[in-house]
XYZ file of C-alpha atoms in Angstrom:
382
model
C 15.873 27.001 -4.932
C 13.276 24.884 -6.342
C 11.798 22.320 -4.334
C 13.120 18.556 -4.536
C 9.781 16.997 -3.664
C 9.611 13.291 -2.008
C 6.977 11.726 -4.528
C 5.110 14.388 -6.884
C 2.876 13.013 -9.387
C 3.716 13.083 -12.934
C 0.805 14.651 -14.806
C 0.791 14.903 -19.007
C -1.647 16.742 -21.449
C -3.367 13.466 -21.941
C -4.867 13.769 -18.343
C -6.351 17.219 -19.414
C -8.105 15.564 -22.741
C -10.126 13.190 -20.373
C -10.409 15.912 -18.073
C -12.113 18.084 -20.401
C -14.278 15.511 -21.866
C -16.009 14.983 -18.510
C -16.452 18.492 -17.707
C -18.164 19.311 -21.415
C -20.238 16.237 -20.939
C -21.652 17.499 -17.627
C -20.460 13.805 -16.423
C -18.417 14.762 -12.843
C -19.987 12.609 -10.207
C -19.865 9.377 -9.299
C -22.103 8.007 -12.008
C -20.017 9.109 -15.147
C -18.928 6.814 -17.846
C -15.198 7.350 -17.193
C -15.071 5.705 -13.885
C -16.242 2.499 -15.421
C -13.752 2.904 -17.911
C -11.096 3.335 -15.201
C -12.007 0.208 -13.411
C -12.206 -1.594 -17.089
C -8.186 -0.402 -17.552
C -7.287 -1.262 -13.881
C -8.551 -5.017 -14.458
C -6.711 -4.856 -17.601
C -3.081 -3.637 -16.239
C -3.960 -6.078 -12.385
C -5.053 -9.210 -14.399
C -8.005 -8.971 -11.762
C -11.427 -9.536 -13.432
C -13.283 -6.929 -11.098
C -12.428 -3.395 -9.787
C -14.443 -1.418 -7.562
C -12.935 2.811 -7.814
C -13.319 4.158 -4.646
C -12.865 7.839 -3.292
C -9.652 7.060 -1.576
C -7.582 3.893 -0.580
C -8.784 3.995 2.875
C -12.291 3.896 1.859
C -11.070 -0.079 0.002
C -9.750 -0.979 3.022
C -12.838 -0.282 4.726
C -15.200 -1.768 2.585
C -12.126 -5.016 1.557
C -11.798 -5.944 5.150
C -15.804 -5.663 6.056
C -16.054 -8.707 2.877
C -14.408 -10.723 5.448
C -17.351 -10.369 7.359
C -15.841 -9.830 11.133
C -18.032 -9.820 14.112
C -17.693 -7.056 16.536
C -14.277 -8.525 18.640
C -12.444 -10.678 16.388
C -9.082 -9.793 15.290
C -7.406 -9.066 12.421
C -3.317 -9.540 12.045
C -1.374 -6.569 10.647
C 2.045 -5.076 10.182
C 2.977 -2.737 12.516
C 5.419 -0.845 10.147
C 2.590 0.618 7.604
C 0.750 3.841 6.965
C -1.510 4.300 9.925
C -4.897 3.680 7.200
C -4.220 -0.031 7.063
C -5.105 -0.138 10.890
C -7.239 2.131 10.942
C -9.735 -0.031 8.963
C -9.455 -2.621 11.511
C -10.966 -0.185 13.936
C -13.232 0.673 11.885
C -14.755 -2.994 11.469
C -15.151 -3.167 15.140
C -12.557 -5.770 15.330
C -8.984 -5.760 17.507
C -5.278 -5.701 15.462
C -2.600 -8.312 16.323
C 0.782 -5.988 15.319
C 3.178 -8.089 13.223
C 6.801 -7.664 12.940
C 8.577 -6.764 9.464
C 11.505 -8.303 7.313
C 14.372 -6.920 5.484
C 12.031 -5.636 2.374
C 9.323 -3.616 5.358
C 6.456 -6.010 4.221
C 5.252 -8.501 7.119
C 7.504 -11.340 7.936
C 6.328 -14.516 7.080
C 8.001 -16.738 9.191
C 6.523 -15.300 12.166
C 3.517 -14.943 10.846
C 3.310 -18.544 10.010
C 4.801 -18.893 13.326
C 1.773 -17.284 15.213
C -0.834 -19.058 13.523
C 1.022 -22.278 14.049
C 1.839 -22.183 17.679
C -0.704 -19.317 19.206
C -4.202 -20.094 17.379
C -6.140 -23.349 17.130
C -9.103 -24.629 15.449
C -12.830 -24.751 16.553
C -15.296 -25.437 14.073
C -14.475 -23.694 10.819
C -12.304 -21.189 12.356
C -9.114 -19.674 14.155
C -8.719 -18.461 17.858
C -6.187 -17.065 19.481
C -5.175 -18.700 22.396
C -4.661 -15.694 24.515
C -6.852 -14.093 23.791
C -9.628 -16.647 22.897
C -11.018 -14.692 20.111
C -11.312 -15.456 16.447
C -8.859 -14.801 13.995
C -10.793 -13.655 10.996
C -8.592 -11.755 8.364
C -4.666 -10.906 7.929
C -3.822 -7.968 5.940
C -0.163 -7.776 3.956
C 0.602 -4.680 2.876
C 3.065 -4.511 0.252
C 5.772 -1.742 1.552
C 7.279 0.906 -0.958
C 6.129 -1.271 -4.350
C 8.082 -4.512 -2.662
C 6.114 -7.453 -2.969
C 5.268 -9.291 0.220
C 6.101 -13.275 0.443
C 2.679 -14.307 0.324
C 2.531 -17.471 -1.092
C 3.054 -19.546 1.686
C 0.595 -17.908 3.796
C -2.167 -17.974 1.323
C -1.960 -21.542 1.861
C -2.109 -21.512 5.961
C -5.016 -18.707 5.727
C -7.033 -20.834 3.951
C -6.474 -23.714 6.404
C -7.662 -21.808 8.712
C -10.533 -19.925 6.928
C -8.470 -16.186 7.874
C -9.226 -14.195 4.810
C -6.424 -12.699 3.568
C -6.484 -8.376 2.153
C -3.953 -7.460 0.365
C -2.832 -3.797 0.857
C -1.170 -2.999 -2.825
C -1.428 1.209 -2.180
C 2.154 1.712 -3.472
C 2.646 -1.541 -5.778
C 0.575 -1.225 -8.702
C 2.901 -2.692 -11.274
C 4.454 -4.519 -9.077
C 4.626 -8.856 -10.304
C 5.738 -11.760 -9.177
C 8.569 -13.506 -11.011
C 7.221 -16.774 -11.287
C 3.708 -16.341 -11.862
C 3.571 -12.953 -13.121
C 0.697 -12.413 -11.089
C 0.086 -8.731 -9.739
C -0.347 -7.833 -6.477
C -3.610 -7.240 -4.744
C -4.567 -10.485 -6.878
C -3.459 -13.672 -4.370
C -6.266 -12.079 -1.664
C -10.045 -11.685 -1.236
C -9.368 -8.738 -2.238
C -6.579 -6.386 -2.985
C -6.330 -1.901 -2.440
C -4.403 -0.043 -4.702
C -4.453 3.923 -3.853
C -4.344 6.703 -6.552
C -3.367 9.254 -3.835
C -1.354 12.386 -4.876
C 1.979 10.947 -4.189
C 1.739 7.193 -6.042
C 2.407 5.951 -9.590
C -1.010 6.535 -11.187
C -3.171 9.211 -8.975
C -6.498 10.582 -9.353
C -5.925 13.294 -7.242
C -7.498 11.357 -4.182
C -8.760 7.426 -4.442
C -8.449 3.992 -4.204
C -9.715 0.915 -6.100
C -10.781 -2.487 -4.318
C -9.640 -5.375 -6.897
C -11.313 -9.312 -6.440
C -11.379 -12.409 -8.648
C -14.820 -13.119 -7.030
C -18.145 -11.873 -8.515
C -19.955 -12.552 -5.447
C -17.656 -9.974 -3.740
C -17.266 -7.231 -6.634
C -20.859 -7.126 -6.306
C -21.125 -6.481 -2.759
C -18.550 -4.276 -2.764
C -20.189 -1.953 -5.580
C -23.466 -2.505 -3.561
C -21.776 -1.028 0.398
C -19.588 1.784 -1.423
C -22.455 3.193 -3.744
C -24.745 3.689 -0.159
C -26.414 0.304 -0.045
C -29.167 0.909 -2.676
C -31.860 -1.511 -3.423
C -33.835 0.736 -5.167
C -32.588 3.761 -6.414
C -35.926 5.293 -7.799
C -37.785 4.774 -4.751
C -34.441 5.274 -2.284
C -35.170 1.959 -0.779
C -31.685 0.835 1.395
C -32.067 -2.204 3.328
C -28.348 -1.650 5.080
C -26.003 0.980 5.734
C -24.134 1.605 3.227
C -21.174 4.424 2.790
C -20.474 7.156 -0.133
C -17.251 5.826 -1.089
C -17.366 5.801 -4.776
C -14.874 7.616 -7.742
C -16.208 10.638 -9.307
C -15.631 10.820 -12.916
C -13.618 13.907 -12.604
C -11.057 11.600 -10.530
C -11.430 8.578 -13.267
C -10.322 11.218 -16.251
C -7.128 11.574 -14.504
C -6.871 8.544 -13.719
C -7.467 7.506 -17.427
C -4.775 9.639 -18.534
C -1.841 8.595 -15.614
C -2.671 4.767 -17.088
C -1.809 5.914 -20.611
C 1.123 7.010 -19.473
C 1.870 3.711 -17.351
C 4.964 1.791 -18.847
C 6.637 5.069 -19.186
C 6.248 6.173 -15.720
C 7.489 2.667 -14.843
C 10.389 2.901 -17.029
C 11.218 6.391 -14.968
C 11.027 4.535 -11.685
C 13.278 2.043 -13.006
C 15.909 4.602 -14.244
C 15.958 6.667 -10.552
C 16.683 3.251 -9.019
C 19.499 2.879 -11.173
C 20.951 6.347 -10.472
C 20.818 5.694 -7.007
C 22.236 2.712 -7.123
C 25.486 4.007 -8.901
C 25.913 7.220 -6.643
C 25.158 5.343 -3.502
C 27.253 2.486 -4.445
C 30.650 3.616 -2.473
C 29.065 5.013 0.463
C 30.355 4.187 3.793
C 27.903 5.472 5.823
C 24.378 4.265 4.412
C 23.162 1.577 2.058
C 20.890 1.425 -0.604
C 17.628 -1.037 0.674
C 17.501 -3.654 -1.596
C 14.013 -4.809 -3.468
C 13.246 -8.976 -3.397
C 14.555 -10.691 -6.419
C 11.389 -13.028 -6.933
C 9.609 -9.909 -7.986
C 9.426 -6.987 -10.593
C 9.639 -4.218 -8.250
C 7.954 -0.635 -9.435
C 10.530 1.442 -7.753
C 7.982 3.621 -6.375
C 10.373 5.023 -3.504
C 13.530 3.998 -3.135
C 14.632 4.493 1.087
C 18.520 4.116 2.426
C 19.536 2.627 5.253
C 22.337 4.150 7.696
C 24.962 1.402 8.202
C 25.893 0.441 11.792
C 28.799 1.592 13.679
C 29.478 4.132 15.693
C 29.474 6.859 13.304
C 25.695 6.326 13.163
C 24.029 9.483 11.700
C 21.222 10.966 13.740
C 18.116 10.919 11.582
C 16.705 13.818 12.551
C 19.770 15.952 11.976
C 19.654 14.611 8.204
C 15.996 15.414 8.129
C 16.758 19.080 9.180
C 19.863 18.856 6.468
C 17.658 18.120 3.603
C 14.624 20.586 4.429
C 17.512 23.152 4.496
C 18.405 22.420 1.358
C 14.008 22.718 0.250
C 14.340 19.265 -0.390
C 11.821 16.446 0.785
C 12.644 13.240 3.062
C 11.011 11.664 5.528
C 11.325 9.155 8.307
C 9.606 5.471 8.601
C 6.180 5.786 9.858
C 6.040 6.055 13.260
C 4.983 2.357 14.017
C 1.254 1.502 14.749
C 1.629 -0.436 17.783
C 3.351 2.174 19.558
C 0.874 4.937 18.526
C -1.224 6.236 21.066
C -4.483 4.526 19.997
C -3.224 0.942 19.673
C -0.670 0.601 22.235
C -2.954 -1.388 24.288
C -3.195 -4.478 21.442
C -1.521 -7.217 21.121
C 2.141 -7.367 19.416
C 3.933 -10.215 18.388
C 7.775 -10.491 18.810
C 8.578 -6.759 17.322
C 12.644 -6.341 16.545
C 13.091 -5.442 12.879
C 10.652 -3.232 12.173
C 11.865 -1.157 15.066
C 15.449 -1.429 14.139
C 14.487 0.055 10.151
C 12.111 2.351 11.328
C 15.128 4.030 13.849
C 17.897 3.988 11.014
C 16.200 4.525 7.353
C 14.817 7.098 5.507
C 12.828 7.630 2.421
C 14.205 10.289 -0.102
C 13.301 11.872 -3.397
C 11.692 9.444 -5.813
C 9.099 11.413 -8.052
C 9.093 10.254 -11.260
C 10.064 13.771 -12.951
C 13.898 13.394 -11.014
C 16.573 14.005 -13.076
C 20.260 13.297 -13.046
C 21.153 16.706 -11.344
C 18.832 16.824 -8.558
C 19.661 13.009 -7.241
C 23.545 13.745 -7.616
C 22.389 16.215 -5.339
C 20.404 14.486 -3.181
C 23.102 11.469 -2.985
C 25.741 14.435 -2.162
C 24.120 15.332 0.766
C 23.820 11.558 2.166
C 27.584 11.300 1.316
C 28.505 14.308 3.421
């Protein structure tokens, strides 16, 4: 039985025209034309006026949070229900993470968010400490969960109060807008990540691109990921720097995914719909619902096993489906409880902990058809 895969990408001939063109024109590495081009049509489809392509979305995070210039022991505020990478770049930058609970969408909640910097940090100088810890609170990152936009308009404004830069981790959102402004996101931060990873809308195979609204910070940004080079004849480098750009063999797939753009959206939007009518009557899961004061991607659409005592036992399903050679997977596994940061701070954890113990993420891929999610919905029924 062919496989039902949880998010494949959705590759078309156009892909193999750029493809070709960068292999005949010798032009693979970092340095090729295409990859400019990619950023070019990245600014375009964001509304952001500078992209940085990066190897991978992990290597943005990186280099978006180090703009925030932290000092070794400050702290940085982040959702505990994300992909492990968002954290991970915390560590990275030498700096502490401050685990932040969820809402009913998976993306950080604001209200205790605004909570915590309200009641446990205060002001010194031009900056934010936390009062247990006495440390400074230089960044918050909001990572926008399955293509749902975050509420992040409220603590834009208390950030910059405070002088906490604010990253925006947009890995599965690209094309994701909100209602009232239209404005993408990734483009309300310092900076914003979107990955190109195997498994999201648009991939290049592997990468990431790092999006701004700031020159000053584009700049920089090109300068750290393309190994700090002040003088590239003479390999002068004045500070470490990191090999973290986008080949051009990445960028021509790339190119081609982006041609292909509205209608991959359009796909999304017709899977959700599918869902949405053969989930409808179920009694013992629910369909998560997206926020209405955004256009929503649809990039993977998770359920939600309804209280009760007929509770379904998650790993049970998960042995079900692979059964069946089809794809689903659990919530991450969330950061503060993972071995490496289980000794950092955590801030009044309930709801990510109760979605991350009763939903799963199924089938999504943009090549679904009717058949296969009648299927898939079947099996959630049963």
């Amino acid at each position: 039985m062919k496989k039902i895969a949880l998010s494949e990408p959705y590759l078309i001939s156009r892909s193999l025209k750029y493809l070709k063109k960068s292999i005949y024109s010798n032009w693979v590495s970092t340095s090729g034309p295409m990859v400019k081009e990619f950023e070019r049509k990245i600014c375009n489809l964001t509304g952001a006026k500078y992209a940085i392509a990066c190897n991978s979305g992990t290597a943005a995070l990186h280099i978006g949070l180090k703009l925030a210039e932290p000092a070794p022991g400050d702290e940085v505020i982040v959702p505990t229900l994300t992909f492990v990478a968002t954290v991970n770049c915390v560590i990275y930058n030498n700096c502490s993470p401050i685990f932040m609970d969820c809402d009913e969408f998976f993306n950080i909640d604001k209200k205790k968010t605004l909570e915590f910097l309200k009641k446990n940090t205060f002001k010194k100088g031009n900056y934010s400490y936390n009062k247990q810890t006495k440390k400074k609170v230089v960044a918050l990152i909001i990572t926008h969960v399955w293509g749902n936009a975050a509420e992040i308009k409220e603590l834009v404004r208390e950030c910059k109060k405070r002088n906490i830069k604010i990253i925006e981790d947009a890995s599965e959102s690209i094309g994701t807008k909100y209602k009232s402004s239209l404005k993408h996101t990734g483009a309300f931060g310092l900076v914003g990540i979107i990955s190109f990873n195997g498994n999201k809308l648009i991939t290049t195979g592997g990468g990431g691109i790092l999006i701004t609204n700031i020159k000053k910070i584009a700049d920089r940004a090109k300068y750290l990921t393309s190994q700090a080079k002040d003088n590239s004849i003479f390999f002068i480098h004045n500070e470490v720097g990191y090999n973290y750009r986008m080949t051009n063999l990445s960028a021509a797939l790339g190119l081609g995914q982006i041609d292909n753009f509205k209608f991959l959206l359009n796909k999304k939007k017709e899977i959700r719909k599918m869902y949405e009518k053969k989930l409808k009557a179920s009694k013992n899961f629910e369909l998560r619902k997206t926020p209405d004061y955004a256009y929503n991607n649809f990039w993977m659409n998770v359920v939600k096993f309804k209280k009760g005592k007929n509770r379904v036992n998650l790993n049970k399903t998960y042995l079900k489906f692979k059964k069946k050679n089809i794809e689903v997977r659990p919530i991450w596994k969330l950061n503060h409880s993972q071995k490496m940061f289980k000794n950092f701070q955590k801030y009044k954890l309930k709801k990510a902990t109760e979605l991350a113990s009763t939903c799963i993420c199924v089938p999504s891929s943009a090549s679904m058809n009717e058949k296969e999610i009648k299927l898939v919905s079947k099996i959630l029924n049963e």
